[in-house]
Short mmCIF file of C-alpha atoms in Angstrom, two decimals:
data_model
loop_
_atom_site.label_atom_id
_atom_site.label_comp_id
_atom_site.label_asym_id
_atom_site.label_seq_id
_atom_site.Cartn_x
_atom_site.Cartn_y
_atom_site.Cartn_z
CA MET A 1 -9.61 35.31 -0.09
CA ASN A 2 -7.55 32.53 -1.80
CA ARG A 3 -9.20 29.75 -0.70
CA ALA A 4 -12.62 32.47 -2.36
CA ARG A 5 -11.08 32.80 -5.32
CA SER A 6 -10.13 29.15 -6.32
CA PHE A 7 -13.61 28.79 -5.10
CA PHE A 8 -14.94 30.38 -8.33
CA ALA A 9 -12.29 28.99 -9.94
CA ARG A 10 -13.98 25.87 -10.68
CA ALA A 11 -16.88 26.43 -10.45
CA LEU A 12 -16.14 28.81 -13.48
CA PRO A 13 -16.57 26.27 -16.00
CA ALA A 14 -19.13 25.23 -14.96
CA ALA A 15 -21.56 27.80 -14.67
CA VAL A 16 -20.26 28.36 -18.45
CA PHE A 17 -21.43 25.39 -19.25
CA GLY A 18 -24.90 25.55 -17.26
CA VAL A 19 -25.61 28.87 -19.00
CA LEU A 20 -24.71 27.81 -22.76
CA PHE A 21 -26.61 24.91 -21.81
CA LEU A 22 -29.56 27.12 -21.43
CA GLY A 23 -29.21 28.87 -24.08
CA PHE A 24 -29.40 26.25 -26.75
CA TRP A 25 -32.26 25.29 -25.25
CA GLU A 26 -33.48 29.11 -25.43
CA TRP A 27 -32.67 29.33 -29.01
CA ALA A 28 -33.17 25.55 -30.31
CA VAL A 29 -37.16 26.15 -29.18
CA ARG A 30 -37.81 28.95 -30.55
CA PHE A 31 -35.41 28.93 -33.83
CA PHE A 32 -37.27 25.63 -34.39
CA ALA A 33 -40.48 26.70 -33.26
CA LEU A 34 -40.97 23.39 -30.72
CA LYS A 35 -43.87 23.01 -30.26
CA PRO A 36 -44.82 22.69 -26.01
CA TYR A 37 -45.51 19.03 -25.96
CA PHE A 38 -42.67 18.44 -26.95
CA LEU A 39 -39.86 20.64 -25.80
CA THR A 40 -40.92 23.47 -23.62
CA ALA A 41 -38.28 26.63 -23.30
CA PRO A 42 -36.47 27.35 -20.08
CA SER A 43 -38.12 30.83 -20.60
CA ALA A 44 -41.62 28.98 -20.07
CA ILE A 45 -40.67 26.66 -17.27
CA TRP A 46 -39.48 29.45 -15.01
CA GLN A 47 -42.03 31.53 -15.49
CA GLN A 48 -44.55 27.97 -14.19
CA PHE A 49 -42.04 27.78 -11.34
CA THR A 50 -41.40 31.21 -10.31
CA GLY A 51 -46.02 31.49 -10.73
CA ASN A 52 -46.88 29.18 -8.99
CA PHE A 53 -43.88 28.80 -6.00
CA SER A 54 -46.04 28.37 -3.45
CA LEU A 55 -48.23 25.42 -5.00
CA VAL A 56 -44.35 23.76 -6.28
CA ARG A 57 -42.71 24.71 -2.82
CA ASP A 58 -45.68 22.46 -1.34
CA ALA A 59 -45.08 19.26 -3.06
CA ALA A 60 -41.81 19.59 -3.35
CA THR A 61 -42.10 19.74 1.35
CA VAL A 62 -44.59 16.36 1.02
CA SER A 63 -41.50 14.63 -1.75
CA GLY A 64 -39.09 16.13 0.69
CA ALA A 65 -40.52 15.13 4.27
CA ASN A 66 -41.18 11.31 2.50
CA ALA A 67 -37.51 11.78 1.40
CA LEU A 68 -36.23 12.45 5.10
CA VAL A 69 -38.34 10.67 7.18
CA GLY A 70 -37.67 7.46 5.51
CA LEU A 71 -33.89 8.61 4.61
CA VAL A 72 -33.53 8.86 9.26
CA ALA A 73 -35.62 5.61 9.78
CA GLY A 74 -33.53 3.30 7.07
CA THR A 75 -29.99 4.35 8.46
CA VAL A 76 -31.51 3.87 12.29
CA LEU A 77 -32.61 0.43 10.95
CA GLY A 78 -29.19 0.13 8.31
CA ILE A 79 -27.26 0.60 11.36
CA ALA A 80 -28.75 -1.27 13.99
CA MET A 81 -28.54 -4.37 11.77
CA SER A 82 -25.22 -4.12 10.13
CA PHE A 83 -24.41 -4.14 13.62
CA VAL A 84 -26.60 -7.41 14.40
CA LEU A 85 -25.04 -8.95 11.18
CA SER A 86 -21.31 -7.85 12.44
CA ARG A 87 -21.92 -9.81 15.68
CA PHE A 88 -23.70 -13.03 14.22
CA GLY A 89 -22.28 -13.75 10.84
CA PHE A 90 -24.65 -16.35 9.78
CA LEU A 91 -27.48 -14.25 10.00
CA ASN A 92 -25.78 -12.88 7.13
CA GLN A 93 -26.26 -14.99 4.87
CA LEU A 94 -29.35 -15.22 5.69
CA ILE A 95 -30.01 -11.40 4.96
CA THR A 96 -27.49 -10.55 1.78
CA PRO A 97 -29.69 -12.90 -0.03
CA LEU A 98 -32.42 -11.00 0.48
CA ALA A 99 -30.97 -7.28 -0.04
CA VAL A 100 -30.23 -8.83 -3.86
CA ALA A 101 -33.38 -10.71 -4.70
CA LEU A 102 -34.30 -6.95 -3.38
CA ASN A 103 -32.13 -4.85 -5.05
CA ALA A 104 -32.16 -6.71 -7.96
CA VAL A 105 -36.45 -6.26 -9.38
CA PRO A 106 -37.30 -2.36 -8.75
CA ILE A 107 -38.12 -2.67 -5.83
CA PHE A 108 -40.55 1.10 -5.74
CA VAL A 109 -43.16 -1.36 -6.66
CA LEU A 110 -43.37 -2.74 -3.18
CA VAL A 111 -45.53 0.64 -3.23
CA ALA A 112 -48.14 -1.28 -4.40
CA VAL A 113 -49.16 -3.71 -1.35
CA LEU A 114 -48.03 -1.35 0.88
CA ASN A 115 -50.37 1.10 -0.34
CA ASN A 116 -53.27 -1.79 0.20
CA MET A 117 -52.10 -1.85 3.53
CA TYR A 118 -52.88 1.45 5.11
CA SER A 119 -55.72 3.70 4.18
CA ILE A 120 -55.01 5.50 0.39
CA THR A 121 -54.60 9.49 1.97
CA SER A 122 -51.56 8.23 4.32
CA GLU A 123 -48.12 8.97 3.79
CA ILE A 124 -46.76 5.77 4.91
CA PRO A 125 -46.08 3.99 3.14
CA ARG A 126 -43.66 5.75 0.84
CA ARG A 127 -42.01 6.83 3.26
CA ILE A 128 -41.36 2.99 4.09
CA MET A 129 -40.76 2.66 0.76
CA VAL A 130 -38.21 5.11 1.63
CA ALA A 131 -36.32 2.84 4.18
CA LEU A 132 -36.00 0.13 3.51
CA VAL A 133 -34.24 2.14 -0.08
CA VAL A 134 -32.00 3.79 2.51
CA TYR A 135 -31.61 0.51 4.78
CA PHE A 136 -29.77 -1.39 2.65
CA ILE A 137 -27.46 0.86 0.93
CA VAL A 138 -26.70 1.81 4.12
CA LEU A 139 -26.73 -2.04 5.74
CA VAL A 140 -24.27 -3.33 2.77
CA ASN A 141 -21.51 -0.47 3.59
CA VAL A 142 -22.17 -0.01 7.74
CA ALA A 143 -21.53 -3.62 7.70
CA ARG A 144 -18.26 -4.16 5.56
CA GLY A 145 -16.59 -1.33 7.61
CA LEU A 146 -17.99 -3.20 10.96
CA THR A 147 -15.94 -6.25 9.71
CA GLN A 148 -14.25 -5.29 7.06
CA VAL A 149 -10.76 -4.48 9.69
CA SER A 150 -7.67 -4.80 9.22
CA GLN A 151 -6.17 -7.63 11.02
CA THR A 152 -2.86 -6.06 12.26
CA HIS A 153 -5.67 -4.04 14.25
CA VAL A 154 -7.15 -6.94 15.72
CA GLU A 155 -4.42 -8.62 16.67
CA LEU A 156 -2.89 -4.72 17.95
CA MET A 157 -6.20 -4.87 20.27
CA ARG A 158 -5.83 -9.02 20.73
CA SER A 159 -2.30 -8.89 22.40
CA TYR A 160 -3.54 -5.66 24.87
CA ALA A 161 -6.21 -8.00 25.67
CA ALA A 162 -8.88 -5.77 25.20
CA SER A 163 -12.59 -7.21 25.72
CA ASP A 164 -14.88 -7.29 21.83
CA VAL A 165 -16.68 -4.37 23.69
CA ALA A 166 -13.36 -2.27 23.71
CA ILE A 167 -12.27 -3.86 19.49
CA LEU A 168 -15.79 -2.50 19.12
CA ARG A 169 -15.79 0.54 20.11
CA LYS A 170 -11.77 1.45 19.63
CA VAL A 171 -11.89 -0.35 16.16
CA ARG A 172 -15.00 -1.32 14.68
CA ILE A 173 -15.98 1.69 14.82
CA PRO A 174 -14.09 4.13 14.20
CA ASN A 175 -13.09 1.41 10.02
CA ALA A 176 -17.39 1.85 9.76
CA LEU A 177 -18.04 5.68 9.67
CA PRO A 178 -16.21 6.37 5.93
CA PHE A 179 -18.12 3.65 4.76
CA LEU A 180 -22.01 5.09 6.96
CA PHE A 181 -21.09 8.38 5.31
CA VAL A 182 -20.25 7.16 1.86
CA SER A 183 -23.31 5.24 1.76
CA LEU A 184 -25.78 7.82 3.06
CA LYS A 185 -24.19 9.64 -0.02
CA ILE A 186 -25.34 7.71 -2.41
CA ALA A 187 -29.02 6.94 0.28
CA ALA A 188 -29.96 11.00 0.71
CA PRO A 189 -30.40 11.38 -3.38
CA ALA A 190 -31.53 7.89 -4.05
CA ALA A 191 -34.09 8.77 -0.99
CA VAL A 192 -35.63 11.52 -2.59
CA ILE A 193 -35.97 9.62 -6.17
CA THR A 194 -37.53 6.91 -3.95
CA ALA A 195 -40.11 8.90 -2.22
CA PHE A 196 -41.34 11.19 -6.14
CA VAL A 197 -41.50 7.28 -8.02
CA SER A 198 -43.48 6.24 -4.82
CA GLU A 199 -46.59 8.72 -6.17
CA TYR A 200 -46.63 7.33 -9.11
CA PHE A 201 -48.04 4.67 -7.85
CA GLY A 202 -51.15 5.63 -5.92
CA GLY A 203 -52.52 7.34 -2.67
CA SER A 204 -51.96 11.83 -2.57
CA GLN A 205 -51.95 13.08 -5.37
CA ASN A 206 -50.16 16.04 -3.54
CA GLY A 207 -46.08 15.61 -3.97
CA LEU A 208 -44.07 16.20 -6.90
CA GLY A 209 -44.39 13.33 -8.13
CA SER A 210 -47.91 13.40 -8.98
CA ARG A 211 -48.00 16.17 -9.91
CA ILE A 212 -45.84 15.87 -12.84
CA SER A 213 -47.42 12.76 -14.12
CA SER A 214 -50.75 14.79 -13.72
CA ASN A 215 -49.28 18.95 -15.55
CA ILE A 216 -48.03 15.80 -18.08
CA ALA A 217 -51.95 13.90 -18.48
CA ASN A 218 -53.42 17.20 -18.52
CA SER A 219 -51.34 18.72 -21.64
CA LYS A 220 -49.57 21.41 -19.13
CA ASN A 221 -45.87 20.49 -19.93
CA ALA A 222 -44.29 23.84 -18.46
CA ALA A 223 -45.58 23.00 -15.15
CA ALA A 224 -44.76 19.84 -14.95
CA TRP A 225 -40.83 21.47 -16.10
CA ALA A 226 -41.25 23.30 -13.61
CA TYR A 227 -41.87 20.30 -10.91
CA VAL A 228 -39.05 18.31 -12.34
CA LEU A 229 -36.96 21.77 -11.90
CA ALA A 230 -38.27 21.44 -8.11
CA ALA A 231 -37.47 17.27 -7.78
CA CYS A 232 -33.74 18.57 -8.98
CA LEU A 233 -33.59 20.18 -5.91
CA LEU A 234 -34.98 18.72 -3.99
CA GLY A 235 -32.41 15.40 -5.01
CA LEU A 236 -29.63 18.25 -5.06
CA LEU A 237 -30.58 19.71 -1.35
CA PHE A 238 -30.34 16.12 0.50
CA TYR A 239 -26.59 15.06 -1.34
CA ILE A 240 -25.04 18.50 -0.65
CA PHE A 241 -26.07 17.45 3.16
CA SER A 242 -24.95 14.39 2.78
CA VAL A 243 -21.47 15.52 1.45
CA VAL A 244 -21.43 17.81 4.64
CA LEU A 245 -21.92 15.15 7.06
CA GLU A 246 -18.96 13.56 5.26
CA SER A 247 -16.85 16.82 5.17
CA LEU A 248 -17.61 17.38 9.02
CA ASN A 249 -16.94 13.79 9.76
CA ARG A 250 -13.18 13.89 7.72
CA LYS A 251 -12.01 17.89 9.82
CA GLY A 252 -10.08 15.72 12.56
CA GLU A 253 -8.09 13.51 9.61
CA ALA A 254 -8.52 15.31 6.14
CA ARG A 255 -6.50 13.76 3.46
CA MET B 1 16.48 -14.37 35.06
CA THR B 2 14.27 -16.56 31.89
CA ALA B 3 10.97 -13.86 30.48
CA VAL B 4 10.54 -16.82 27.95
CA SER B 5 10.31 -20.33 27.74
CA ILE B 6 9.40 -22.76 24.93
CA ARG B 7 9.04 -26.49 25.53
CA ASN B 8 8.54 -28.84 23.51
CA VAL B 9 5.68 -27.04 21.29
CA SER B 10 3.85 -28.09 18.56
CA LYS B 11 1.59 -26.27 16.72
CA VAL B 12 -0.94 -27.87 14.48
CA PHE B 13 -3.31 -26.14 12.29
CA ASN B 14 -6.82 -27.67 10.98
CA GLN B 15 -5.66 -31.24 12.89
CA GLY B 16 -7.74 -33.68 11.94
CA LYS B 17 -9.17 -31.53 9.00
CA PRO B 18 -8.04 -31.99 5.26
CA ASN B 19 -6.04 -29.07 4.94
CA GLN B 20 -4.81 -29.28 7.58
CA VAL B 21 -0.60 -28.27 8.08
CA GLU B 22 2.55 -28.85 10.88
CA ALA B 23 3.65 -25.60 12.13
CA LEU B 24 5.82 -26.13 14.05
CA ARG B 25 7.35 -29.42 15.16
CA ASP B 26 9.05 -29.86 18.82
CA VAL B 27 10.51 -26.19 19.43
CA SER B 28 11.84 -25.94 22.33
CA LEU B 29 13.83 -22.10 23.06
CA GLU B 30 14.63 -20.08 26.20
CA VAL B 31 14.81 -16.33 25.90
CA LYS B 32 16.79 -15.31 29.34
CA ARG B 33 16.28 -11.21 30.35
CA GLY B 34 17.19 -8.64 28.16
CA GLU B 35 18.51 -10.74 25.68
CA PHE B 36 17.72 -9.74 22.06
CA VAL B 37 16.67 -13.21 19.83
CA SER B 38 15.67 -13.28 16.17
CA LEU B 39 14.47 -15.72 14.82
CA ILE B 40 14.61 -16.33 11.24
CA GLY B 41 14.15 -18.62 8.24
CA PRO B 42 12.74 -18.72 5.08
CA SER B 43 8.30 -18.10 4.04
CA GLY B 44 6.69 -21.29 6.42
CA CYS B 45 8.85 -22.01 8.62
CA GLY B 46 7.19 -21.67 11.64
CA LYS B 47 8.99 -18.63 12.92
CA SER B 48 5.56 -16.00 12.53
CA THR B 49 3.38 -18.79 14.61
CA LEU B 50 5.38 -19.07 17.37
CA LEU B 51 5.73 -15.20 17.65
CA ARG B 52 1.80 -16.00 17.69
CA LEU B 53 2.43 -18.49 20.27
CA ILE B 54 4.51 -16.45 22.80
CA ALA B 55 2.60 -13.63 22.15
CA ASN B 56 -1.55 -15.72 22.85
CA LEU B 57 -2.95 -14.88 19.92
CA LEU B 58 -2.93 -18.19 18.61
CA GLU B 59 -2.89 -22.01 21.38
CA ALA B 60 0.27 -24.44 20.76
CA SER B 61 -0.68 -27.86 19.88
CA SER B 62 1.06 -29.29 23.05
CA GLY B 63 3.67 -28.09 25.32
CA ASP B 64 4.35 -25.57 27.28
CA VAL B 65 4.99 -21.41 26.93
CA VAL B 66 5.27 -19.60 29.49
CA VAL B 67 6.27 -15.53 30.04
CA ASN B 68 7.25 -14.02 32.54
CA ASP B 69 7.50 -16.47 34.80
CA LYS B 70 3.27 -17.42 34.17
CA SER B 71 1.29 -18.83 31.46
CA ALA B 72 0.67 -17.06 28.18
CA ALA B 73 -2.56 -16.30 28.70
CA GLN B 74 -2.09 -14.79 32.08
CA ALA B 75 1.00 -12.96 30.44
CA ARG B 76 -1.64 -11.05 27.47
CA LEU B 77 -3.65 -10.82 30.21
CA ASP B 78 -0.83 -8.52 31.82
CA GLN B 79 0.30 -6.73 29.02
CA ASP B 80 3.54 -8.34 29.99
CA TYR B 81 4.32 -7.91 26.40
CA GLY B 82 4.30 -4.81 24.17
CA MET B 83 3.73 -6.31 19.97
CA ALA B 84 5.06 -4.61 16.57
CA PHE B 85 4.00 -5.48 13.12
CA GLN B 86 5.26 -5.01 9.32
CA GLN B 87 2.31 -3.09 9.09
CA ALA B 88 3.07 0.45 12.03
CA GLY B 89 -1.00 -0.67 11.33
CA LEU B 90 -1.54 3.44 12.83
CA PHE B 91 -5.27 3.94 13.54
CA GLU B 92 -6.01 6.20 10.25
CA TRP B 93 -8.37 8.12 12.83
CA ARG B 94 -6.29 8.67 15.35
CA THR B 95 -3.45 11.10 16.23
CA VAL B 96 -0.39 9.65 16.87
CA GLN B 97 -0.55 10.47 20.37
CA LYS B 98 -3.25 8.89 20.74
CA ASN B 99 -2.37 6.28 18.81
CA ILE B 100 0.52 5.35 21.63
CA GLU B 101 -1.85 6.13 24.25
CA LEU B 102 -4.11 3.18 23.49
CA PRO B 103 -2.46 0.48 25.34
CA LEU B 104 -2.66 2.62 28.30
CA GLU B 105 -6.04 3.90 27.38
CA LEU B 106 -7.25 -0.36 27.84
CA LYS B 107 -5.54 -0.56 30.88
CA GLY B 108 -7.77 2.44 32.21
CA TRP B 109 -5.27 4.61 32.73
CA ASP B 110 -6.32 8.48 33.52
CA LYS B 111 -5.71 11.65 30.33
CA PRO B 112 -2.99 13.40 31.96
CA ASP B 113 -1.09 10.14 32.99
CA ARG B 114 -1.92 8.71 29.81
CA ALA B 115 -0.38 12.13 28.39
CA ALA B 116 2.56 12.57 30.21
CA ARG B 117 3.91 9.07 29.59
CA ALA B 118 3.16 9.19 25.79
CA LYS B 119 5.69 12.88 25.12
CA GLU B 120 8.23 9.96 26.97
CA MET B 121 7.96 7.40 23.68
CA LEU B 122 8.19 10.48 21.84
CA GLN B 123 11.07 11.85 22.42
CA LEU B 124 12.13 8.65 23.52
CA VAL B 125 11.71 7.62 19.80
CA GLN B 126 13.04 11.36 19.01
CA LEU B 127 9.74 12.23 17.49
CA PRO B 128 8.38 14.63 19.45
CA GLU B 129 7.71 17.67 17.62
CA PHE B 130 4.84 15.02 15.98
CA ALA B 131 2.52 14.48 19.03
CA ASP B 132 -0.90 15.84 16.53
CA HIS B 133 0.20 14.80 12.81
CA TYR B 134 -1.77 11.71 11.69
CA PRO B 135 -0.81 8.39 11.01
CA TRP B 136 -0.80 9.45 7.06
CA GLN B 137 1.24 12.08 7.05
CA LEU B 138 4.28 10.86 8.52
CA SER B 139 6.13 9.33 6.63
CA GLY B 140 6.99 4.83 6.30
CA GLY B 141 9.93 4.79 9.06
CA MET B 142 8.33 7.70 10.79
CA GLN B 143 4.66 5.31 11.19
CA GLN B 144 6.90 2.42 12.64
CA ARG B 145 8.24 4.92 15.50
CA ILE B 146 5.47 5.57 16.29
CA ALA B 147 5.24 1.87 16.45
CA ILE B 148 7.59 1.31 17.96
CA ALA B 149 6.71 3.38 20.52
CA ARG B 150 3.29 2.41 21.79
CA ALA B 151 4.30 -1.19 21.67
CA LEU B 152 6.28 0.41 25.23
CA ALA B 153 4.13 2.45 25.87
CA ALA B 154 3.31 0.72 29.04
CA HIS B 155 6.59 -0.03 29.73
CA PRO B 156 5.96 -3.55 29.24
CA PRO B 157 9.29 -6.12 29.52
CA LEU B 158 8.91 -7.87 26.73
CA LEU B 159 8.65 -6.40 23.09
CA LEU B 160 7.18 -9.05 20.49
CA MET B 161 8.20 -7.88 16.82
CA ASP B 162 7.43 -9.33 13.47
CA GLU B 163 9.33 -8.68 10.63
CA PRO B 164 9.22 -4.74 11.70
CA PHE B 165 11.39 -3.27 8.93
CA GLY B 166 9.89 -5.93 6.20
CA ALA B 167 8.41 -3.19 4.20
CA LEU B 168 10.63 -0.48 4.40
CA ASP B 169 13.74 0.55 1.86
CA GLU B 170 16.94 -0.15 3.09
CA MET B 171 18.09 2.91 4.45
CA THR B 172 15.71 3.32 6.51
CA ARG B 173 16.15 -0.34 7.70
CA GLU B 174 19.41 0.45 8.94
CA TYR B 175 19.02 3.64 10.46
CA MET B 176 15.92 1.91 12.18
CA GLN B 177 17.50 -0.50 13.75
CA GLY B 178 20.78 1.55 15.24
CA GLU B 179 17.24 3.23 16.42
CA LEU B 180 15.86 -0.47 18.23
CA LEU B 181 18.73 -1.18 19.19
CA ARG B 182 19.14 2.21 21.53
CA ILE B 183 16.67 2.42 22.37
CA CYS B 184 16.18 -1.56 23.71
CA ALA B 185 19.29 0.17 26.02
CA ALA B 186 17.70 2.97 26.93
CA THR B 187 14.79 0.42 27.90
CA GLY B 188 16.39 -2.53 29.09
CA SER B 189 13.61 -5.02 27.24
CA THR B 190 13.80 -7.85 26.26
CA VAL B 191 13.26 -8.75 22.33
CA VAL B 192 11.91 -12.06 19.65
CA PHE B 193 12.39 -10.56 16.58
CA VAL B 194 11.05 -12.20 13.47
CA THR B 195 13.35 -11.36 10.08
CA HIS B 196 14.28 -11.92 6.75
CA SER B 197 17.11 -10.57 6.69
CA ILE B 198 20.23 -12.55 7.72
CA PRO B 199 22.24 -8.83 8.42
CA GLU B 200 19.62 -7.41 10.12
CA ALA B 201 19.27 -10.48 12.69
CA VAL B 202 22.99 -9.80 13.51
CA TYR B 203 22.84 -7.37 13.62
CA LEU B 204 20.35 -6.49 15.95
CA SER B 205 20.55 -10.10 18.19
CA ASN B 206 22.95 -11.70 20.58
CA ARG B 207 21.17 -14.92 19.42
CA VAL B 208 19.78 -16.04 15.77
CA VAL B 209 17.87 -18.45 15.59
CA VAL B 210 17.68 -20.46 12.73
CA MET B 211 14.42 -22.56 11.74
CA SER B 212 13.31 -24.82 8.56
CA PRO B 213 9.74 -25.21 7.63
CA ARG B 214 7.43 -28.34 6.79
CA PRO B 215 7.23 -29.11 10.14
CA GLY B 216 8.70 -25.58 11.05
CA ARG B 217 11.27 -26.71 14.17
CA ILE B 218 15.05 -25.64 15.31
CA THR B 219 18.16 -26.38 13.29
CA LYS B 220 21.00 -23.97 14.48
CA THR B 221 21.60 -21.17 17.09
CA VAL B 222 24.32 -18.77 16.18
CA ASP B 223 26.06 -17.34 19.16
CA VAL B 224 26.74 -13.46 17.84
CA SER B 225 29.37 -12.08 19.87
CA LEU B 226 29.57 -8.85 18.72
CA GLY B 227 29.29 -6.97 22.26
CA ALA B 228 26.70 -3.56 23.45
CA ASP B 229 28.56 -1.47 21.94
CA ARG B 230 26.82 -1.57 18.08
CA ASN B 231 26.93 1.24 15.05
CA GLU B 232 27.84 1.61 11.78
CA ASP B 233 30.90 -0.02 11.83
CA THR B 234 29.98 -3.08 13.86
CA ARG B 235 28.55 -3.44 10.23
CA ASN B 236 31.99 -3.76 9.11
CA ARG B 237 33.12 -6.02 11.58
CA THR B 238 35.06 -9.47 11.07
CA THR B 239 33.15 -11.02 13.65
CA PHE B 240 30.00 -9.17 11.65
CA PHE B 241 30.41 -11.33 9.00
CA GLU B 242 31.66 -14.42 10.55
CA ALA B 243 28.38 -14.11 12.02
CA ILE B 244 26.04 -14.19 8.70
CA THR B 245 28.43 -17.29 7.36
CA ALA B 246 27.61 -19.25 10.95
CA VAL B 247 23.71 -17.94 9.83
CA ARG B 248 23.60 -18.44 5.66
CA GLU B 249 24.83 -22.05 6.43
CA GLY B 250 22.35 -22.62 8.86
CA LEU B 251 19.78 -22.08 6.87
CA ARG B 252 21.27 -23.87 3.60
CA GLY B 253 21.68 -26.90 5.08
CA MET B 254 25.26 -28.44 3.53
CA HIS B 255 24.21 -29.79 1.32
CA ALA B 256 23.60 -26.49 -0.58
CA ALA B 257 26.71 -24.47 0.86
CA HIS B 258 27.56 -23.54 -2.23
CA VAL B 259 24.97 -22.19 -4.06
CA GLY B 260 23.71 -18.75 -3.75
CA LEU B 261 21.26 -17.66 -1.18
CA GLY B 262 17.40 -18.49 -1.42
CA ASN B 263 14.34 -16.55 -1.93
CA ASP B 264 13.77 -15.62 0.75
CA ASP B 265 17.43 -14.22 2.00
CA ARG B 266 17.73 -10.89 1.68
#
């Protein structure tokens, strides 16, 4: 009861703002008689969204699956590599410049290169792209969690004559868990964005990103916006998933 | 009869490099079983280094360190000592009880035995109702008591403490000193205690070892004859003040006997 009330109390300002914003948008489009190619009314977008719901859903499923597969693969690889890095410090000096270099360019452009490696209808290049983006986010954070342990903890474990494996299990891994969940909170939305953007570089025209660009190209702006709405919802879904994961981890030590 | 025996120990960090530091030079010290010995001195006098040599967290450059009649390395492997630091160093993802159980876990104890011992230790530090709390729910003084409980969990004969009360306020600090004496009386532990504080060293110790820096060496040893029963009244006794004066003079050296205290003395 109390919790429900506090939830509504917190959600209310956001909800009021959202309704006002949509109302203003709708009003502005009608009052200034804005052309659809300039700005589409929310009502028209909603009509497209519900009217073509099965198409929107199919496209969202394609992009969502790419994002999810890439997210899982990138996370697993990132975690595995972070263990290797934290064990062999010298590798850090080899991998970090690579990570920085890859993060310095908009790495979506690699999709064009990856597309050449696989058949034109393959989803694999997009998934590899997502995995790459996720991989570096997870790698950097988890490696930090594994290595930045309190000096007191390490001395304490050494005073217990603990082996490296015991220190890994009882200090480094628990220390790295919060870092993992923070990195997932960043990586999950990034995975969705990467999945969309990857679709702009050719390949099958079946995902949200390609639907948006093809509808824009055909001047079907309201339909394009409907896919944008679906993209927002998908990104939100991934983000909520990562937040829920983190809260499960925090249950015991909630602050 | 000897818990710790240090003979002609020297320690040089980064030997042969430009940043070479001579941390300890020709230090010898004997600590008897059941004795409470404090190491005091300004920053950089090597007192923490000396403690880490006893703990075998560092290796001596030359000389012998014998703990419990074996090499320091063997004593560490046998977990012959418990250690407490300035930071309580509790694991924030473990409950208080699981923190105390950690050294026992590493020794391969069974779960019921661990739980029973943890309960016993919580009684000893008088915090039995906090077994299922997490460290962040406890005050600094409570955390430090849990850290002491953890250091003593395996009933080691020797307790090594590196400024364990350094981060506590004065009131809590004096309370903790009383607690430590009570706990040591109950367990019969030998203690080597590193501190910056002259009253703390005198109040707790049978013997205060005064060290000086660059290079770290022992300049004076002050025997404290306050007896076994110490309480708040002890802090008002003439013997207490005499010992404080003796330690202070040792720290200053005779030249500066009339000048104010150095930065590191509280």
